[in-house]
mmCIF file of C-alpha atoms in Angstrom:
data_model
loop_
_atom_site.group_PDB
_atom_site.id
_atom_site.type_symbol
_atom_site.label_atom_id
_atom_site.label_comp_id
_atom_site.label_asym_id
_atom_site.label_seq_id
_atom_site.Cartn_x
_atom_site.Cartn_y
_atom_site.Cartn_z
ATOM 1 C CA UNK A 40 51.218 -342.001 -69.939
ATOM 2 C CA UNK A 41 52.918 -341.679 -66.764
ATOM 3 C CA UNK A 42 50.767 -338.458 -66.378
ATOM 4 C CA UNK A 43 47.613 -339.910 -66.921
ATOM 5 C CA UNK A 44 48.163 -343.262 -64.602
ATOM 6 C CA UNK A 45 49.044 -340.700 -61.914
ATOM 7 C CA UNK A 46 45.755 -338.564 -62.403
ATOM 8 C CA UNK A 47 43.556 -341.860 -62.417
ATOM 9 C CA UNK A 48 45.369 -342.851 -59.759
ATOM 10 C CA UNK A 49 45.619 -339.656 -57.479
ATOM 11 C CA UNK A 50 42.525 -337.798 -58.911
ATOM 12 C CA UNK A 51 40.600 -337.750 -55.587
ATOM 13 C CA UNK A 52 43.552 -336.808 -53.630
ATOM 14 C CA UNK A 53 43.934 -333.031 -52.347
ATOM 15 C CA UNK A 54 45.010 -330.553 -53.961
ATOM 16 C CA UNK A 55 44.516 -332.956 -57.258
ATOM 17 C CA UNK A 56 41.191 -332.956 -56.757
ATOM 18 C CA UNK A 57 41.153 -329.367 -56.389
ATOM 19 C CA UNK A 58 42.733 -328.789 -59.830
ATOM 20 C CA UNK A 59 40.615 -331.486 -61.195
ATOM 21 C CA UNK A 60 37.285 -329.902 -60.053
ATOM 22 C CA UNK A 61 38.427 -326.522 -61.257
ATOM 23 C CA UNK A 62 41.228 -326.971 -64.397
ATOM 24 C CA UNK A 63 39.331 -330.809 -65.266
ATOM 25 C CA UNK A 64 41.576 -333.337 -66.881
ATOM 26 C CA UNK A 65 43.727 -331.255 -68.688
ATOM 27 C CA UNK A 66 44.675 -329.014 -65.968
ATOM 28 C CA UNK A 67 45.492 -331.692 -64.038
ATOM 29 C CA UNK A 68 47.998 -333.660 -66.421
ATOM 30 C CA UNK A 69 49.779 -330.147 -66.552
ATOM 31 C CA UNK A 70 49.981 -329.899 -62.887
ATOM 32 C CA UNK A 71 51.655 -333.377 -63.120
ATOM 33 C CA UNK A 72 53.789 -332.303 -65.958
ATOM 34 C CA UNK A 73 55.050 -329.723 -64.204
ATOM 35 C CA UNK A 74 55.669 -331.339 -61.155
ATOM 36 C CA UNK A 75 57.694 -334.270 -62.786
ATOM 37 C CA UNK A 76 59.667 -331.053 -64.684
ATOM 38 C CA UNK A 77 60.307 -329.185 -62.146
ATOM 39 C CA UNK A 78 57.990 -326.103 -62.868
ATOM 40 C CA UNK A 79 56.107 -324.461 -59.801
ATOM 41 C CA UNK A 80 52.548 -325.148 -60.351
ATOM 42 C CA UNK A 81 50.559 -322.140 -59.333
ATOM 43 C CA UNK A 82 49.284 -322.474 -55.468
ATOM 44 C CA UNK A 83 45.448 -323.882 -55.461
ATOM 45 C CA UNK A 84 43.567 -322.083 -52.773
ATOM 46 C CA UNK A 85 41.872 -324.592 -51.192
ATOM 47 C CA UNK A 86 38.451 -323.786 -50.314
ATOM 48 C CA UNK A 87 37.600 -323.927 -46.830
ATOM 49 C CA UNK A 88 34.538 -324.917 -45.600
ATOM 50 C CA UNK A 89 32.436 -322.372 -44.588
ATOM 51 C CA UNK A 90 31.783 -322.946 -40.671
ATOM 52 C CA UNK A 91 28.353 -321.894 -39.557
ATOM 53 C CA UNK A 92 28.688 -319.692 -36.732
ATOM 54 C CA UNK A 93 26.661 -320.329 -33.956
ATOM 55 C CA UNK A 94 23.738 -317.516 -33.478
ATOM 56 C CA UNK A 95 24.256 -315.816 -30.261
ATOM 57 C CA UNK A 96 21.950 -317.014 -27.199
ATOM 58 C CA UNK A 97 19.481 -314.775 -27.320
ATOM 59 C CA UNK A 98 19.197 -314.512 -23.095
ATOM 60 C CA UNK A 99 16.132 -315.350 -21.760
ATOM 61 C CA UNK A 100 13.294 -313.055 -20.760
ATOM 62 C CA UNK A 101 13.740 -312.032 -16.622
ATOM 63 C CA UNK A 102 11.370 -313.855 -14.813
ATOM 64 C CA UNK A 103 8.279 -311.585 -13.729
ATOM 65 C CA UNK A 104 8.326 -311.309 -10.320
ATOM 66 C CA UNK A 105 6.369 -313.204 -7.868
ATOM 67 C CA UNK A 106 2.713 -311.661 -7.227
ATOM 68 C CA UNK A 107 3.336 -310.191 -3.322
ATOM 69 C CA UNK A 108 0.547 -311.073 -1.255
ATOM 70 C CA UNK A 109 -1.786 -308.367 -0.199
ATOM 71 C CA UNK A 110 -1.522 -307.257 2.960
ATOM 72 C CA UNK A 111 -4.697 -307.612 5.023
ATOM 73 C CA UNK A 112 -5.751 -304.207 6.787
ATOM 74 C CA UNK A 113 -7.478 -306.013 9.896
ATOM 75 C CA UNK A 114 -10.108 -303.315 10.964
ATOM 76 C CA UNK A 115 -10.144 -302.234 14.917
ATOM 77 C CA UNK A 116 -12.525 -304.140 17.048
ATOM 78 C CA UNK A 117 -15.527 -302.132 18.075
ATOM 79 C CA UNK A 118 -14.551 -303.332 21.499
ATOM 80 C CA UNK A 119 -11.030 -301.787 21.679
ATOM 81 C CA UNK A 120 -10.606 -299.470 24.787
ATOM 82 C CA UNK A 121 -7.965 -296.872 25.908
ATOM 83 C CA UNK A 122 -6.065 -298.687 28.655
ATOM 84 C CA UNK A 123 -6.907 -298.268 31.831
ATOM 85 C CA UNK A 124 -4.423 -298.266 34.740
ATOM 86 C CA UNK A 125 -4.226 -297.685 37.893
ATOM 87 C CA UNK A 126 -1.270 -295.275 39.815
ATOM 88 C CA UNK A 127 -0.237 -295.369 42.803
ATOM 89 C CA UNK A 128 -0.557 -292.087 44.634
ATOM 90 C CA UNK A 129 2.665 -290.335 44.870
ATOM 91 C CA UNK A 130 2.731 -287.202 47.590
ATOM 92 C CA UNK A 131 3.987 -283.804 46.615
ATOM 93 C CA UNK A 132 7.304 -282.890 47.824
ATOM 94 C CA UNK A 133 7.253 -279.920 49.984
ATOM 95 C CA UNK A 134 11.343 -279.587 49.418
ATOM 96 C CA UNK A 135 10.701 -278.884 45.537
ATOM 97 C CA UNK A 136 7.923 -276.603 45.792
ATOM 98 C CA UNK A 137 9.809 -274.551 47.908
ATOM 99 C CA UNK A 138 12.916 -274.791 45.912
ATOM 100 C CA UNK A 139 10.714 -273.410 42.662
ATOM 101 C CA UNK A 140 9.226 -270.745 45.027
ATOM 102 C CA UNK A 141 12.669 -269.370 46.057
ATOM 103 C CA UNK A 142 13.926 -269.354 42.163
ATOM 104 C CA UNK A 143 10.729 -267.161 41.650
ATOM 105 C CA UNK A 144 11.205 -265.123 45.137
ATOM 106 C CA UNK A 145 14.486 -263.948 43.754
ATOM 107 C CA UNK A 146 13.584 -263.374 40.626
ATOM 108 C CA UNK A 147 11.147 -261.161 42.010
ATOM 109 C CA UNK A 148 13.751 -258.748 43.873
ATOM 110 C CA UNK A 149 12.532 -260.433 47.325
ATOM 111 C CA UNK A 150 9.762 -261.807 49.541
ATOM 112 C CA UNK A 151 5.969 -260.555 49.040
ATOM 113 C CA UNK A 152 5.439 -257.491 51.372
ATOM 114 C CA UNK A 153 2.300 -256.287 53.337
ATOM 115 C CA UNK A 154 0.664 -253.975 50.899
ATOM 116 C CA UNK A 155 2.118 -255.037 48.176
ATOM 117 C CA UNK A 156 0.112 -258.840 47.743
ATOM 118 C CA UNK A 157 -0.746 -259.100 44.223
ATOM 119 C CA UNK A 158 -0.485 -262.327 43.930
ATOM 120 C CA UNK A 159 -2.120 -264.041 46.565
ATOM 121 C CA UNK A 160 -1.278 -267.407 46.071
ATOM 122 C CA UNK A 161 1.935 -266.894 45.914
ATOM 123 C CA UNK A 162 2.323 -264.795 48.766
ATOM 124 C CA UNK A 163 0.871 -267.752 50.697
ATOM 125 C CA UNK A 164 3.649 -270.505 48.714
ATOM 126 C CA UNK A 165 6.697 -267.671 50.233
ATOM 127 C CA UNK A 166 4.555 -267.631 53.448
ATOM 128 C CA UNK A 167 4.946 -271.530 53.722
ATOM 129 C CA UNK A 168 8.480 -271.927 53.274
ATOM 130 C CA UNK A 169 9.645 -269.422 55.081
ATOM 131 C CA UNK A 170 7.375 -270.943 58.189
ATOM 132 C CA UNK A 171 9.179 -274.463 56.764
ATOM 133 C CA UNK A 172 12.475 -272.726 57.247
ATOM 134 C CA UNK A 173 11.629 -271.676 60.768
ATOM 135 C CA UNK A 174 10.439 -275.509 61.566
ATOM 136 C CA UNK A 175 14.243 -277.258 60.438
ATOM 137 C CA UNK A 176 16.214 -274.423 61.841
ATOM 138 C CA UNK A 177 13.882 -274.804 65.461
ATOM 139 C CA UNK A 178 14.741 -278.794 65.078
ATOM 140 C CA UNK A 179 18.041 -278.645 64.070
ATOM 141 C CA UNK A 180 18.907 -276.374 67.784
ATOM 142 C CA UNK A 181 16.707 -279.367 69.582
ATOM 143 C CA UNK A 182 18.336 -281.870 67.679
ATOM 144 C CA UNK A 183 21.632 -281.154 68.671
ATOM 145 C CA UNK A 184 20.826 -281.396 72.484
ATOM 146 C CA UNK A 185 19.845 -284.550 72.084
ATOM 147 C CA UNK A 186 22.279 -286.877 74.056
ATOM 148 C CA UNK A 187 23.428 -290.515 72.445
ATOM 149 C CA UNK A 188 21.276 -290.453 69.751
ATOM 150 C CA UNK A 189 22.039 -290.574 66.325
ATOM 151 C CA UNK A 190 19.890 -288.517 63.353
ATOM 152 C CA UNK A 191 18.840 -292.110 61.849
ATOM 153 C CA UNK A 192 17.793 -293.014 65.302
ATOM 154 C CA UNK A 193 16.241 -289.274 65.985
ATOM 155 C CA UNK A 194 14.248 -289.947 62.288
ATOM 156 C CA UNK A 195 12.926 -293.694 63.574
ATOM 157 C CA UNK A 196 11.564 -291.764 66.624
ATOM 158 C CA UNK A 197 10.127 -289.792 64.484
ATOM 159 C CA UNK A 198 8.195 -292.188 62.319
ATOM 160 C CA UNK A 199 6.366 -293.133 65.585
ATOM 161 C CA UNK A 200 5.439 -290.433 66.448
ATOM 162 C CA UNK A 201 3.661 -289.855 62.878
ATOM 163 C CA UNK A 202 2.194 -293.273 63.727
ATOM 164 C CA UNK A 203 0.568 -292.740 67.069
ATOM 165 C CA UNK A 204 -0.490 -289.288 65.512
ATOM 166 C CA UNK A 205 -2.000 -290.838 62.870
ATOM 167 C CA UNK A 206 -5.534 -292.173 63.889
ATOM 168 C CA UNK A 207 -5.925 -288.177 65.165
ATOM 169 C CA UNK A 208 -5.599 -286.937 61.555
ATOM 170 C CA UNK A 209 -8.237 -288.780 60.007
ATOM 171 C CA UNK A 210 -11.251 -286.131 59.801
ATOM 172 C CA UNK A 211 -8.575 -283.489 59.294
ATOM 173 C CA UNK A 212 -10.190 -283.008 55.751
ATOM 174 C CA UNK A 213 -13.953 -283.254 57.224
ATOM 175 C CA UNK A 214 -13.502 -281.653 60.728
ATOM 176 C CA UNK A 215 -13.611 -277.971 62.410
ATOM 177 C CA UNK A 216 -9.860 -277.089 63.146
ATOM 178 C CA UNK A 217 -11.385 -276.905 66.740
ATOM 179 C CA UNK A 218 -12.582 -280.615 66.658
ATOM 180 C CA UNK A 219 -9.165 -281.610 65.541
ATOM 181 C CA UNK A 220 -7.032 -280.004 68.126
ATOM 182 C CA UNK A 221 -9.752 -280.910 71.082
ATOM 183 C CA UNK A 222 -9.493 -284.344 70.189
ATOM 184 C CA UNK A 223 -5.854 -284.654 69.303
ATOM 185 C CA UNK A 224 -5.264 -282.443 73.058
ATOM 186 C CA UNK A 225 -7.010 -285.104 74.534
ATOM 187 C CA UNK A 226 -4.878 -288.356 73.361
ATOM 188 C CA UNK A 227 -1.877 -286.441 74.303
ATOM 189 C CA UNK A 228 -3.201 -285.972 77.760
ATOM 190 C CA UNK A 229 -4.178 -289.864 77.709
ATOM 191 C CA UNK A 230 -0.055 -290.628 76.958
ATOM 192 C CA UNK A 231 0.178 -290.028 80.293
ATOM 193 C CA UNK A 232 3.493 -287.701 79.048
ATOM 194 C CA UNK A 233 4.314 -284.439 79.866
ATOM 195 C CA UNK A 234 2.749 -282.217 77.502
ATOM 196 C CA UNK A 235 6.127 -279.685 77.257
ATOM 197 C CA UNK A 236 8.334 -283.173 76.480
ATOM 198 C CA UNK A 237 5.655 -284.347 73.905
ATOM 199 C CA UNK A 238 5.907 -280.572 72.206
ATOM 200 C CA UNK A 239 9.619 -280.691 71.970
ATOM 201 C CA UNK A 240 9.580 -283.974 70.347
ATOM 202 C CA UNK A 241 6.895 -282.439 67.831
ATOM 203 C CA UNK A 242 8.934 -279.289 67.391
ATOM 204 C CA UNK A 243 11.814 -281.826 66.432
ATOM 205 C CA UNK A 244 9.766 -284.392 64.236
ATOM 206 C CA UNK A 245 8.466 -280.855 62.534
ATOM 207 C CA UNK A 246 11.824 -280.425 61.302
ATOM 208 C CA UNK A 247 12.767 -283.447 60.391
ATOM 209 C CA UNK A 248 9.479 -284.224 58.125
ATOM 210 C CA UNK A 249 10.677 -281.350 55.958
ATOM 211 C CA UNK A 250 14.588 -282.554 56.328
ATOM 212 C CA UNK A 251 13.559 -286.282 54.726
ATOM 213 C CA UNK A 252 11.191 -284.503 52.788
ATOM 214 C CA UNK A 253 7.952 -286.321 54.547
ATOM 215 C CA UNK A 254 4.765 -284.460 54.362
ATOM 216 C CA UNK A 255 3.100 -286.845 56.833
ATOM 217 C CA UNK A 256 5.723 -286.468 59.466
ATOM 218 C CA UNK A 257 5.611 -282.603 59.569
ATOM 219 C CA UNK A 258 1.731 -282.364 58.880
ATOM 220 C CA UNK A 259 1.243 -284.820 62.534
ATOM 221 C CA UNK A 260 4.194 -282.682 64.431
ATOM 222 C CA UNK A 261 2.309 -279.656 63.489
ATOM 223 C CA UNK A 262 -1.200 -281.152 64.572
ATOM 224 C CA UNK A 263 0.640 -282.327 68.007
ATOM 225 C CA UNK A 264 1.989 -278.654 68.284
ATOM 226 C CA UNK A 265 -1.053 -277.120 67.957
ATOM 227 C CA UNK A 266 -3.295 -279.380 70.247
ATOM 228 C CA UNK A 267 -0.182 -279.115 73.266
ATOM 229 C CA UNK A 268 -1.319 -275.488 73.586
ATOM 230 C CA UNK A 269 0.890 -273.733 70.590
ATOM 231 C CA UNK A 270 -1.965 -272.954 67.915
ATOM 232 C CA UNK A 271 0.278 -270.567 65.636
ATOM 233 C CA UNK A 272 1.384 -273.947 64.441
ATOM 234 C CA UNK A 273 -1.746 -274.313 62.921
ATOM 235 C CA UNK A 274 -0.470 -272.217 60.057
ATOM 236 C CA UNK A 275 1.132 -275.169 58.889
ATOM 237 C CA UNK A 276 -1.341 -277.413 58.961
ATOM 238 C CA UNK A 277 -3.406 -274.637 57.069
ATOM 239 C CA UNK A 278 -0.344 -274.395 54.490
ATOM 240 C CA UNK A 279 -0.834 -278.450 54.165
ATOM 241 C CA UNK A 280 -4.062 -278.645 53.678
ATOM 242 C CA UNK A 281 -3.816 -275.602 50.847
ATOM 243 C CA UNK A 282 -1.465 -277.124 48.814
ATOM 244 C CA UNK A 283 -2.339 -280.863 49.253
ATOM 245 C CA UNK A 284 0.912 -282.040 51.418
ATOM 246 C CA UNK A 285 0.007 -285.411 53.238
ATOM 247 C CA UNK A 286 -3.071 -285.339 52.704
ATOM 248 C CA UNK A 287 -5.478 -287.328 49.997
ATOM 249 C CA UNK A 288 -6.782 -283.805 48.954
ATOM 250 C CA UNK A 289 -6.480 -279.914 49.159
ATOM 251 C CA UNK A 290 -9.130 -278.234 50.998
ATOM 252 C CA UNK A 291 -8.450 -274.329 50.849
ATOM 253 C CA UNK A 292 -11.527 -273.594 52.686
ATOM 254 C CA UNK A 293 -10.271 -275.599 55.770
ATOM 255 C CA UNK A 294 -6.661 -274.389 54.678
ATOM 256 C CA UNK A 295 -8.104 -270.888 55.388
ATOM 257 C CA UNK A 296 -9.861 -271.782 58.672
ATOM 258 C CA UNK A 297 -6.634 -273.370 59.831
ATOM 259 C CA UNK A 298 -4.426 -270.425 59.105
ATOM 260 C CA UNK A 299 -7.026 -267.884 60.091
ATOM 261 C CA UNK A 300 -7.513 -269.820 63.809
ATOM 262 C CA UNK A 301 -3.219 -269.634 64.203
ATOM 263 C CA UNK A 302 -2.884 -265.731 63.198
ATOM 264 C CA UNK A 303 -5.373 -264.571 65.231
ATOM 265 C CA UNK A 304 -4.043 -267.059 68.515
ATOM 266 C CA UNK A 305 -0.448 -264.892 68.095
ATOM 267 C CA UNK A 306 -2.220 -261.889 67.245
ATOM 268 C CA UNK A 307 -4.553 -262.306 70.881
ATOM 269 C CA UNK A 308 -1.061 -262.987 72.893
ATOM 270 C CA UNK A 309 -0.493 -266.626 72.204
ATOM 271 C CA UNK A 310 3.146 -267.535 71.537
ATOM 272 C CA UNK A 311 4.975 -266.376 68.651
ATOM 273 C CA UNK A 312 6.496 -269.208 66.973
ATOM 274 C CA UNK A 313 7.511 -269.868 63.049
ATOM 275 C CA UNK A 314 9.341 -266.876 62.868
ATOM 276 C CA UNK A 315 5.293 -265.064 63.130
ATOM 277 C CA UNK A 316 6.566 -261.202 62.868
ATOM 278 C CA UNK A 317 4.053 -258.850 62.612
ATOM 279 C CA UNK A 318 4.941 -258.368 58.892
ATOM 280 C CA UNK A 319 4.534 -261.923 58.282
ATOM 281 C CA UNK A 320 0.698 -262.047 60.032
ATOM 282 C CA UNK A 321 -0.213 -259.163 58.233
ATOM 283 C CA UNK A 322 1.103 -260.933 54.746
ATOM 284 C CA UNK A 323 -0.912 -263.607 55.868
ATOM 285 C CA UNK A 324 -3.787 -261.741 56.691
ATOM 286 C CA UNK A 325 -3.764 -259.418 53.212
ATOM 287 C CA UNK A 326 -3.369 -262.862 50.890
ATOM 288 C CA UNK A 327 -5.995 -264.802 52.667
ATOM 289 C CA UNK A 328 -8.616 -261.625 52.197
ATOM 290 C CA UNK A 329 -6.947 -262.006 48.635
ATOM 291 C CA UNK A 330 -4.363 -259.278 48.573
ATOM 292 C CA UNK A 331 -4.462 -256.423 46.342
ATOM 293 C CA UNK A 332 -4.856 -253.621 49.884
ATOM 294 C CA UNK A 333 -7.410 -251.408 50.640
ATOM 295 C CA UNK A 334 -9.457 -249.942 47.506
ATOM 296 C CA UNK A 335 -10.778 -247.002 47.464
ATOM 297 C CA UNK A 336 -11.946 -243.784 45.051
ATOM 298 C CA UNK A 337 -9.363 -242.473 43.022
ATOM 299 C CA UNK A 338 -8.525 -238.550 43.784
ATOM 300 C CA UNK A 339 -7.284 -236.134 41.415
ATOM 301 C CA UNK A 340 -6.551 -232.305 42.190
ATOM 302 C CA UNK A 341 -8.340 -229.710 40.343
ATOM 303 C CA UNK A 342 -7.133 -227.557 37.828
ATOM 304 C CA UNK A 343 -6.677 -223.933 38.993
ATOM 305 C CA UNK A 344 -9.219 -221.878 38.475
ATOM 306 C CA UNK A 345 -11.717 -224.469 37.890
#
């Protein structure tokens, strides 16, 4: 009895309910039995409730990426135009060309020899810097007689002189070389100067234009020089005017008419001056005529018994 008010009283406890749901009634009075005699029941596994595992996040799609926007090709204006500056004129420096001649002068074993002009431009480029060397080395022996005056002060001088000269060189690139020098002879005279005081000064300022590397300076000493009575200095201005030194543009015709009216002064007894050898005139001569010598048939000897 004690049994059975125990089941109907713990029935729906665990593990009694346990035994009841699987032994019933009976199974569960002999649990109790045993219990209250002291006999180890069997162990009820006790059923576990099945958890429901969660289904793994299934990770959402990547979102497609953003359209980019399309890039608008904007088409060139019929009106575009290359650009169009303008340059300031910059003049050729005499020191450089005749730094690239003397690279190519050695190079070549030595100067350009009468006879032996192949190249006639280029006999005229060595022809013009040695003349150029002639010119500082003349200044430089002036120069140093100069009393109480300074080479900055000597160079200011200077850059009057290419002043006052100025005006004279105008039709330089439009006028005879026998205009020039008439004209330029007779502002000199109007300086009221002496003409041998106004050459030295030019034979300086020659110098120093090529020293401070000023095309204008030496191109208006050598125009002075050549209207005071000195016309081999009209090589230089020929050598100007050929390569476009100080002036807006090269003329060789006039270059030629320059050069020509200076070798044939020295040649006729006028004064030697820019080193003017006769070698040197007759380098001069053979490049202006366009070098190459004297042609003539070629000659062959005969065969003996021909």
């Amino acid at each position: 009895l004690s049994s059975y008010q125990r089941a109907q009283a713990s029935s729906h406890l665990p593990p009694y309910n346990q035994v009841l749901a699987t032994q019933g009634q009976r199974g569960l009075l002999r649990t109790y039995r045993n219990e209250q005699l002291g006999i180890a029941s069997p162990q009820i596994q006790m059923q576990q409730p099945q958890v429901q595992t969660a289904a793994a996040p299934v990770p959402a799609p990547a979102p497609a990426p953003a359209p980019q926007p399309q890039q608008t090709v904007t088409a060139r204006a019929d009106n575009a135009e290359l650009p169009n500056f303008t340059f300031g004129q910059v003049d050729r420096s005499a020191n450089d060309h005749c730094n690239e001649i003397s690279v190519l002068t050695a190079a070549n074993g030595g100067l350009t020899t009468a006879g032996r002009v192949t190249d006639s431009e280029f006999a005229m480029n060595e022809q013009f810097c040695l003349a150029r060397t002639h010119a500082m080395a003349e200044s430089a022996r002036i120069e140093a007689t100069i009393p109480n005056m300074t080479s900055d002060q000597i160079e200011k001088q200077c850059k009057g002189l290419t002043q006052a000269v100025a005006p004279q060189l105008a039709n330089l690139g439009t006028d005879r070389p026998e205009r020039v020098v008439a004209a330029t002879a007779k502002f000199l005279r109007s300086s009221g100067k002496p003409m041998d005081q106004l050459a030295s000064g030019g034979k300086v300022c020659l110098g120093v234009g090529y020293r401070i590397d000023d095309p204008q300076m030496a191109l208006g000493s050598a125009v002075l020089l050549t209207a005071a009575g000195d016309l081999g200095y009209g090589e230089i201005v020929g050598h100007h005017l050929r390569e476009g030194f100080g002036v807006a543009q090269a003329d060789p015709q006039l270059a030629g008419d320059w050069i020509r009216m200076a070798v044939n002064a020295v040649q006729n007894g006028g004064n030697v001056v820019l080193g003017q050898t006769p070698d040197r005139l007759a380098v001069l001569n053979e490049a202006m005529n366009g070098g190459g010598g004297t042609g003539g048939l070629p000659t062959f000897p005969s065969a003996s018994g021909d």
